[in-house]
Structures are given as C-alpha cells and as structure tokens.
Amino acid sequence: MIVHLSRAEEEGLDGKFGDSISIAYKLLLSIGKATDAERLIPVDWVHLSGVNYNTIGDAGANFLTKFSEEARFSVQTTINPMGYDAHKQNNLSSKFKIKQGEIIKAYENMGSVPSFSCTPYELFQLPERGHNVSFAESNAAVMANSVFDLHTNKESSLSALASAVTGKAPYSDLRMSSIRDPKIKIKIDTDLNSELDYGILGYFAGKAVKESCVSFGPHVSNIDMYKAKSLAAALGTSGSCGMFSNKEIDGEAISFGKEEVKSVMDELNSNESGDVIALGSPQLGLYELELISNIMGGKKFSKKCMIFCARPIYEKACSSGIAQKLEGAGANIICDACTCLSPLLTHDEYDGVITNSIKAAHYLNKSNKVSVCLSNIKSIIKEYTK
C-alpha cells in the first residue's frame, strides 16, 4: 500500500523542517504502510505513554532527552502518569528520581501539558464527537473510541510521539468508519454486577477477539463510569481490540459464562489476601472517590491503602471534603502516578496487593512480580475496614 503524502508532508519527511520531524514522518509512514493507510490525517489531541521511568528505562529516557533538543509538539499533547508523587515521601532511589526528572524535562521542553494522568478524558474538554485523536494509553484509547466517539487507534508510545510532533496520524483501522462497526460479539451468559465483573469481561474479550471492535450488546448501554473504565482498561490490556460497542449484530459470537470468568480469575487472582490495598488503574475519578467514601460510611481501613488519582481530581476532592474523609480513614492518596507498573508496589516490600483492577492485577503479577487478591470495591471495603 502506498501512503500518499502532501507536499508539506513530503518536505517534512525529507528533512526540510529538521531531523525530529523527518524521524516522525518516517515512523508514521512505516505504520501507514503496515496498516494499509492511503494517507495521513490531522489529529486534534495526542496523549502519550512512555512517561514512567519504570516502563521505558535508561534507553527511553536518553532517547527522549536527545529527541527533545529539537522536537516540539504541534498539537495539544497530554502525558501519562510518571512513577511517583513528588509531593509525597517515598523510599525510591535517587537514580529513579533523577531519571524520572529527565523524562519529565524532555516532555516539558517539547511542549506537553503536565497532566500525569491515564484518564485525560476526565480532565480536559473533549473534541467534538467523530474527531481524530492519537491516544497511546490503552484505557484512554478504548474509552475515547467506545464512550466518547473520538477516533483513535491503540497507539504505541512512539507512534503517538510522532503524531504529537507532526499533528498527523495514518488514516487506518479505527479511524475508518467501516472498522468501527463490530463484526464479532460476546454472548454474555453470566450476571454482570460489579466493576470487577466488567473488568473480567474485558480481559477475556481482549484475549478472544482479534478484531479491532467487539460488541457486548445491551450489557454496556447504561453502565456507570467506574464499570466503563474497568471494562476499557481490561480490554486494552489483554489484546489488540481497541473499541467496544452496544450494537446488536448477527455475526460470529463467543460465549462468556462462569467458566470463562473462572479462567480469568485463575490467571490473575494469585493470593487470598494481601498486605496493601491499591486502587486506581486507571486512576480514580471524582465519581469513584465519592463512591468509596460513601460505601465506607465513616469506617477506617484495616490495612495500608493507596489510592491513585490525577492531581486535578484530588484538588476537587479536597474542595468537596471527600479527600479529607478518605485520608482520615487511612488512605494515602497518590497523584501523578498509577497502580499500573508503579515502583511503589514491589515484591521486596509487599507479599500481596489487594485490588479491584484487572489491569493492575495483570501488571502486578507479570511485571512487578507481586501476587494479587482480586475483589470488587464493595467487597474490599467490607473486608478491610473496621
């Protein structure tokens, strides 16, 4: 497939506007060829992953530092969580903090908005429905496509970085209307009640479905934000599917029942309990913080509890008194970071983590090497408060 470029894009590719622009266009061109894109199209907003030093390491930090010497973002560009909350005490190494600082400085030099959030859709005004964006954070990409009718592929950190510099992205996959119509559905043969149930469904579907869009039918028509985020995060974690739909279709169906629920739990639920509660992958919004506060009803956590949220959400929670209630109950509210791949949750410090997040469970088990006790939020509060 030949990707047709405009004259300005050709000039950018040839290096007329600098090496960083040329590198970005080369990357987008390669992706475009691989995904059968006929052309590049403008995007309104880019959200970048590759911010946490834990995820990109020295090679990533060094690349960004070098790249940022010349590169500048041409569209609104927000960034994912980093590794820790600089406003809080922690036992992280000085090397981690220095390298994390280098990454943040590189993004700052290029013109990013220092959002440090995996839920940018809760912090910023969204473009009009149908507009194109480029989101590298998987839960944000799935939410953008499925809930807010924005158009994005599940971008990598590098492809989104190239879009941030050029303001362009390949016109392919979920940016095309025909791909956004589901051709496969999940036939749900079990009750879905909690946010964890929807996370299990999403994780199973991500593994089972090889298409870019999947239908869950009416089961996702009126779910609240907590359940939608749990579903989107899990779907984006386990496979390549980047969108879910409530459209009823007559196509191929994959069954999801008690046996499939058990298979996901057998994989991810690796501990009967734990010594720390971790909530917030994706980061919690004001809705979830208020929900947790209300469920607790004045009780206190009986175990150490970390709650991860974006700083603007925390500030709103402080204004409404919700943050003070949670902190008074023993919660440590951590901003600018996320449960997922957090250096604050290690096997050296914790034998097990209690969470309601399927995405967190996946990464805690596989990357952090910490066992996980999976339970829904109501059960966690019932079991671990007094």
PDB file of N, CA and C in Angstrom, residues 24-69:
ATOM      1  N   ALA A  24       9.819  11.519  12.685  1.00  0.00           N
ATOM      2  CA  ALA A  24       8.402  11.304  12.988  1.00  0.00           C
ATOM      3  C   ALA A  24       7.641  10.869  11.740  1.00  0.00           C
ATOM      4  N   TYR A  25       7.886  11.526  10.620  1.00  0.00           N
ATOM      5  CA  TYR A  25       7.189  11.150   9.385  1.00  0.00           C
ATOM      6  C   TYR A  25       7.612   9.761   8.903  1.00  0.00           C
ATOM      7  N   LYS A  26       8.870   9.427   9.055  1.00  0.00           N
ATOM      8  CA  LYS A  26       9.323   8.082   8.668  1.00  0.00           C
ATOM      9  C   LYS A  26       8.583   7.021   9.477  1.00  0.00           C
ATOM     10  N   LEU A  27       8.413   7.290  10.755  1.00  0.00           N
ATOM     11  CA  LEU A  27       7.702   6.348  11.616  1.00  0.00           C
ATOM     12  C   LEU A  27       6.233   6.233  11.201  1.00  0.00           C
ATOM     13  N   LEU A  28       5.579   7.373  10.986  1.00  0.00           N
ATOM     14  CA  LEU A  28       4.172   7.352  10.587  1.00  0.00           C
ATOM     15  C   LEU A  28       3.998   6.689   9.227  1.00  0.00           C
ATOM     16  N   LEU A  29       4.944   6.900   8.332  1.00  0.00           N
ATOM     17  CA  LEU A  29       4.877   6.292   7.011  1.00  0.00           C
ATOM     18  C   LEU A  29       4.986   4.770   7.111  1.00  0.00           C
ATOM     19  N   SER A  30       5.886   4.295   7.959  1.00  0.00           N
ATOM     20  CA  SER A  30       6.043   2.850   8.154  1.00  0.00           C
ATOM     21  C   SER A  30       4.774   2.242   8.734  1.00  0.00           C
ATOM     22  N   ILE A  31       4.189   2.910   9.720  1.00  0.00           N
ATOM     23  CA  ILE A  31       2.944   2.428  10.317  1.00  0.00           C
ATOM     24  C   ILE A  31       1.827   2.464   9.288  1.00  0.00           C
ATOM     25  N   GLY A  32       1.786   3.542   8.504  1.00  0.00           N
ATOM     26  CA  GLY A  32       0.760   3.658   7.473  1.00  0.00           C
ATOM     27  C   GLY A  32       0.827   2.536   6.456  1.00  0.00           C
ATOM     28  N   LYS A  33       2.023   2.194   6.033  1.00  0.00           N
ATOM     29  CA  LYS A  33       2.191   1.085   5.079  1.00  0.00           C
ATOM     30  C   LYS A  33       1.750  -0.233   5.699  1.00  0.00           C
ATOM     31  N   ALA A  34       2.094  -0.430   6.971  1.00  0.00           N
ATOM     32  CA  ALA A  34       1.761  -1.687   7.647  1.00  0.00           C
ATOM     33  C   ALA A  34       0.272  -1.834   7.896  1.00  0.00           C
ATOM     34  N   THR A  35      -0.434  -0.701   7.992  1.00  0.00           N
ATOM     35  CA  THR A  35      -1.874  -0.736   8.304  1.00  0.00           C
ATOM     36  C   THR A  35      -2.742  -0.352   7.102  1.00  0.00           C
ATOM     37  N   ASP A  36      -2.138  -0.337   5.918  1.00  0.00           N
ATOM     38  CA  ASP A  36      -2.869  -0.060   4.675  1.00  0.00           C
ATOM     39  C   ASP A  36      -3.538   1.309   4.662  1.00  0.00           C
ATOM     40  N   ALA A  37      -2.847   2.299   5.198  1.00  0.00           N
ATOM     41  CA  ALA A  37      -3.380   3.668   5.170  1.00  0.00           C
ATOM     42  C   ALA A  37      -3.077   4.309   3.822  1.00  0.00           C
ATOM     43  N   GLU A  38      -4.052   4.964   3.249  1.00  0.00           N
ATOM     44  CA  GLU A  38      -3.847   5.660   1.979  1.00  0.00           C
ATOM     45  C   GLU A  38      -3.234   7.036   2.179  1.00  0.00           C
ATOM     46  N   ARG A  39      -3.423   7.602   3.377  1.00  0.00           N
ATOM     47  CA  ARG A  39      -2.927   8.957   3.620  1.00  0.00           C
ATOM     48  C   ARG A  39      -2.793   9.192   5.117  1.00  0.00           C
ATOM     49  N   LEU A  40      -2.230  10.328   5.465  1.00  0.00           N
ATOM     50  CA  LEU A  40      -2.189  10.789   6.844  1.00  0.00           C
ATOM     51  C   LEU A  40      -3.294  11.828   7.028  1.00  0.00           C
ATOM     52  N   ILE A  41      -3.840  11.906   8.245  1.00  0.00           N
ATOM     53  CA  ILE A  41      -4.883  12.890   8.530  1.00  0.00           C
ATOM     54  C   ILE A  41      -4.524  13.667   9.799  1.00  0.00           C
ATOM     55  N   PRO A  42      -5.049  14.884   9.956  1.00  0.00           N
ATOM     56  CA  PRO A  42      -4.762  15.669  11.165  1.00  0.00           C
ATOM     57  C   PRO A  42      -5.434  15.072  12.397  1.00  0.00           C
ATOM     58  N   VAL A  43      -4.798  15.257  13.532  1.00  0.00           N
ATOM     59  CA  VAL A  43      -5.393  14.885  14.817  1.00  0.00           C
ATOM     60  C   VAL A  43      -5.479  16.133  15.699  1.00  0.00           C
ATOM     61  N   ASP A  44      -6.495  16.154  16.561  1.00  0.00           N
ATOM     62  CA  ASP A  44      -6.729  17.318  17.426  1.00  0.00           C
ATOM     63  C   ASP A  44      -5.959  17.258  18.741  1.00  0.00           C
ATOM     64  N   TRP A  45      -5.607  16.047  19.148  1.00  0.00           N
ATOM     65  CA  TRP A  45      -5.090  15.873  20.517  1.00  0.00           C
ATOM     66  C   TRP A  45      -4.277  14.591  20.553  1.00  0.00           C
ATOM     67  N   VAL A  46      -3.148  14.642  21.227  1.00  0.00           N
ATOM     68  CA  VAL A  46      -2.315  13.451  21.415  1.00  0.00           C
ATOM     69  C   VAL A  46      -2.139  13.210  22.907  1.00  0.00           C
ATOM     70  N   HIS A  47      -2.257  11.940  23.297  1.00  0.00           N
ATOM     71  CA  HIS A  47      -1.950  11.570  24.681  1.00  0.00           C
ATOM     72  C   HIS A  47      -0.845  10.520  24.657  1.00  0.00           C
ATOM     73  N   LEU A  48       0.248  10.821  25.366  1.00  0.00           N
ATOM     74  CA  LEU A  48       1.450   9.995  25.300  1.00  0.00           C
ATOM     75  C   LEU A  48       1.588   9.053  26.487  1.00  0.00           C
ATOM     76  N   SER A  49       2.011   7.835  26.207  1.00  0.00           N
ATOM     77  CA  SER A  49       2.505   6.933  27.245  1.00  0.00           C
ATOM     78  C   SER A  49       4.035   7.060  27.259  1.00  0.00           C
ATOM     79  N   GLY A  50       4.718   6.159  27.934  1.00  0.00           N
ATOM     80  CA  GLY A  50       6.180   6.252  27.964  1.00  0.00           C
ATOM     81  C   GLY A  50       6.664   7.385  28.840  1.00  0.00           C
ATOM     82  N   VAL A  51       6.038   7.557  30.003  1.00  0.00           N
ATOM     83  CA  VAL A  51       6.401   8.637  30.925  1.00  0.00           C
ATOM     84  C   VAL A  51       7.055   8.082  32.194  1.00  0.00           C
ATOM     85  N   ASN A  52       6.577   6.959  32.661  1.00  0.00           N
ATOM     86  CA  ASN A  52       7.106   6.313  33.866  1.00  0.00           C
ATOM     87  C   ASN A  52       8.486   5.717  33.574  1.00  0.00           C
ATOM     88  N   TYR A  53       9.495   6.104  34.338  1.00  0.00           N
ATOM     89  CA  TYR A  53      10.846   5.554  34.149  1.00  0.00           C
ATOM     90  C   TYR A  53      10.842   4.030  34.278  1.00  0.00           C
ATOM     91  N   ASN A  54       9.939   3.519  35.091  1.00  0.00           N
ATOM     92  CA  ASN A  54       9.829   2.067  35.249  1.00  0.00           C
ATOM     93  C   ASN A  54       9.494   1.360  33.940  1.00  0.00           C
ATOM     94  N   THR A  55       8.857   2.066  33.019  1.00  0.00           N
ATOM     95  CA  THR A  55       8.414   1.437  31.777  1.00  0.00           C
ATOM     96  C   THR A  55       9.379   1.642  30.619  1.00  0.00           C
ATOM     97  N   ILE A  56      10.126   2.748  30.595  1.00  0.00           N
ATOM     98  CA  ILE A  56      10.986   2.994  29.426  1.00  0.00           C
ATOM     99  C   ILE A  56      12.475   2.888  29.727  1.00  0.00           C
ATOM    100  N   GLY A  57      12.870   2.936  31.010  1.00  0.00           N
ATOM    101  CA  GLY A  57      14.261   2.701  31.380  1.00  0.00           C
ATOM    102  C   GLY A  57      15.234   3.745  30.852  1.00  0.00           C
ATOM    103  N   ASP A  58      16.499   3.428  30.937  1.00  0.00           N
ATOM    104  CA  ASP A  58      17.547   4.365  30.528  1.00  0.00           C
ATOM    105  C   ASP A  58      17.501   4.656  29.032  1.00  0.00           C
ATOM    106  N   ALA A  59      17.245   3.629  28.232  1.00  0.00           N
ATOM    107  CA  ALA A  59      17.231   3.816  26.779  1.00  0.00           C
ATOM    108  C   ALA A  59      16.146   4.812  26.377  1.00  0.00           C
ATOM    109  N   GLY A  60      14.959   4.659  26.970  1.00  0.00           N
ATOM    110  CA  GLY A  60      13.866   5.567  26.658  1.00  0.00           C
ATOM    111  C   GLY A  60      14.134   6.979  27.136  1.00  0.00           C
ATOM    112  N   ALA A  61      14.671   7.097  28.349  1.00  0.00           N
ATOM    113  CA  ALA A  61      14.973   8.420  28.895  1.00  0.00           C
ATOM    114  C   ALA A  61      16.019   9.129  28.044  1.00  0.00           C
ATOM    115  N   ASN A  62      17.047   8.402  27.633  1.00  0.00           N
ATOM    116  CA  ASN A  62      18.109   9.010  26.823  1.00  0.00           C
ATOM    117  C   ASN A  62      17.593   9.423  25.452  1.00  0.00           C
ATOM    118  N   PHE A  63      16.737   8.574  24.851  1.00  0.00           N
ATOM    119  CA  PHE A  63      16.157   8.920  23.551  1.00  0.00           C
ATOM    120  C   PHE A  63      15.336  10.197  23.644  1.00  0.00           C
ATOM    121  N   LEU A  64      14.470  10.288  24.655  1.00  0.00           N
ATOM    122  CA  LEU A  64      13.612  11.467  24.798  1.00  0.00           C
ATOM    123  C   LEU A  64      14.435  12.730  25.029  1.00  0.00           C
ATOM    124  N   THR A  65      15.482  12.623  25.828  1.00  0.00           N
ATOM    125  CA  THR A  65      16.343  13.785  26.083  1.00  0.00           C
ATOM    126  C   THR A  65      16.963  14.290  24.789  1.00  0.00           C
ATOM    127  N   LYS A  66      17.473  13.369  23.973  1.00  0.00           N
ATOM    128  CA  LYS A  66      18.080  13.744  22.700  1.00  0.00           C
ATOM    129  C   LYS A  66      17.025  14.278  21.731  1.00  0.00           C
ATOM    130  N   PHE A  67      15.899  13.592  21.643  1.00  0.00           N
ATOM    131  CA  PHE A  67      14.834  13.977  20.719  1.00  0.00           C
ATOM    132  C   PHE A  67      14.291  15.362  21.045  1.00  0.00           C
ATOM    133  N   SER A  68      14.221  15.688  22.342  1.00  0.00           N
ATOM    134  CA  SER A  68      13.618  16.942  22.781  1.00  0.00           C
ATOM    135  C   SER A  68      14.500  18.156  22.537  1.00  0.00           C
ATOM    136  N   GLU A  69      15.731  17.929  22.130  1.00  0.00           N
ATOM    137  CA  GLU A  69      16.615  19.057  21.835  1.00  0.00           C
ATOM    138  C   GLU A  69      16.084  19.864  20.651  1.00  0.00           C
TER     139      GLU A  69
END
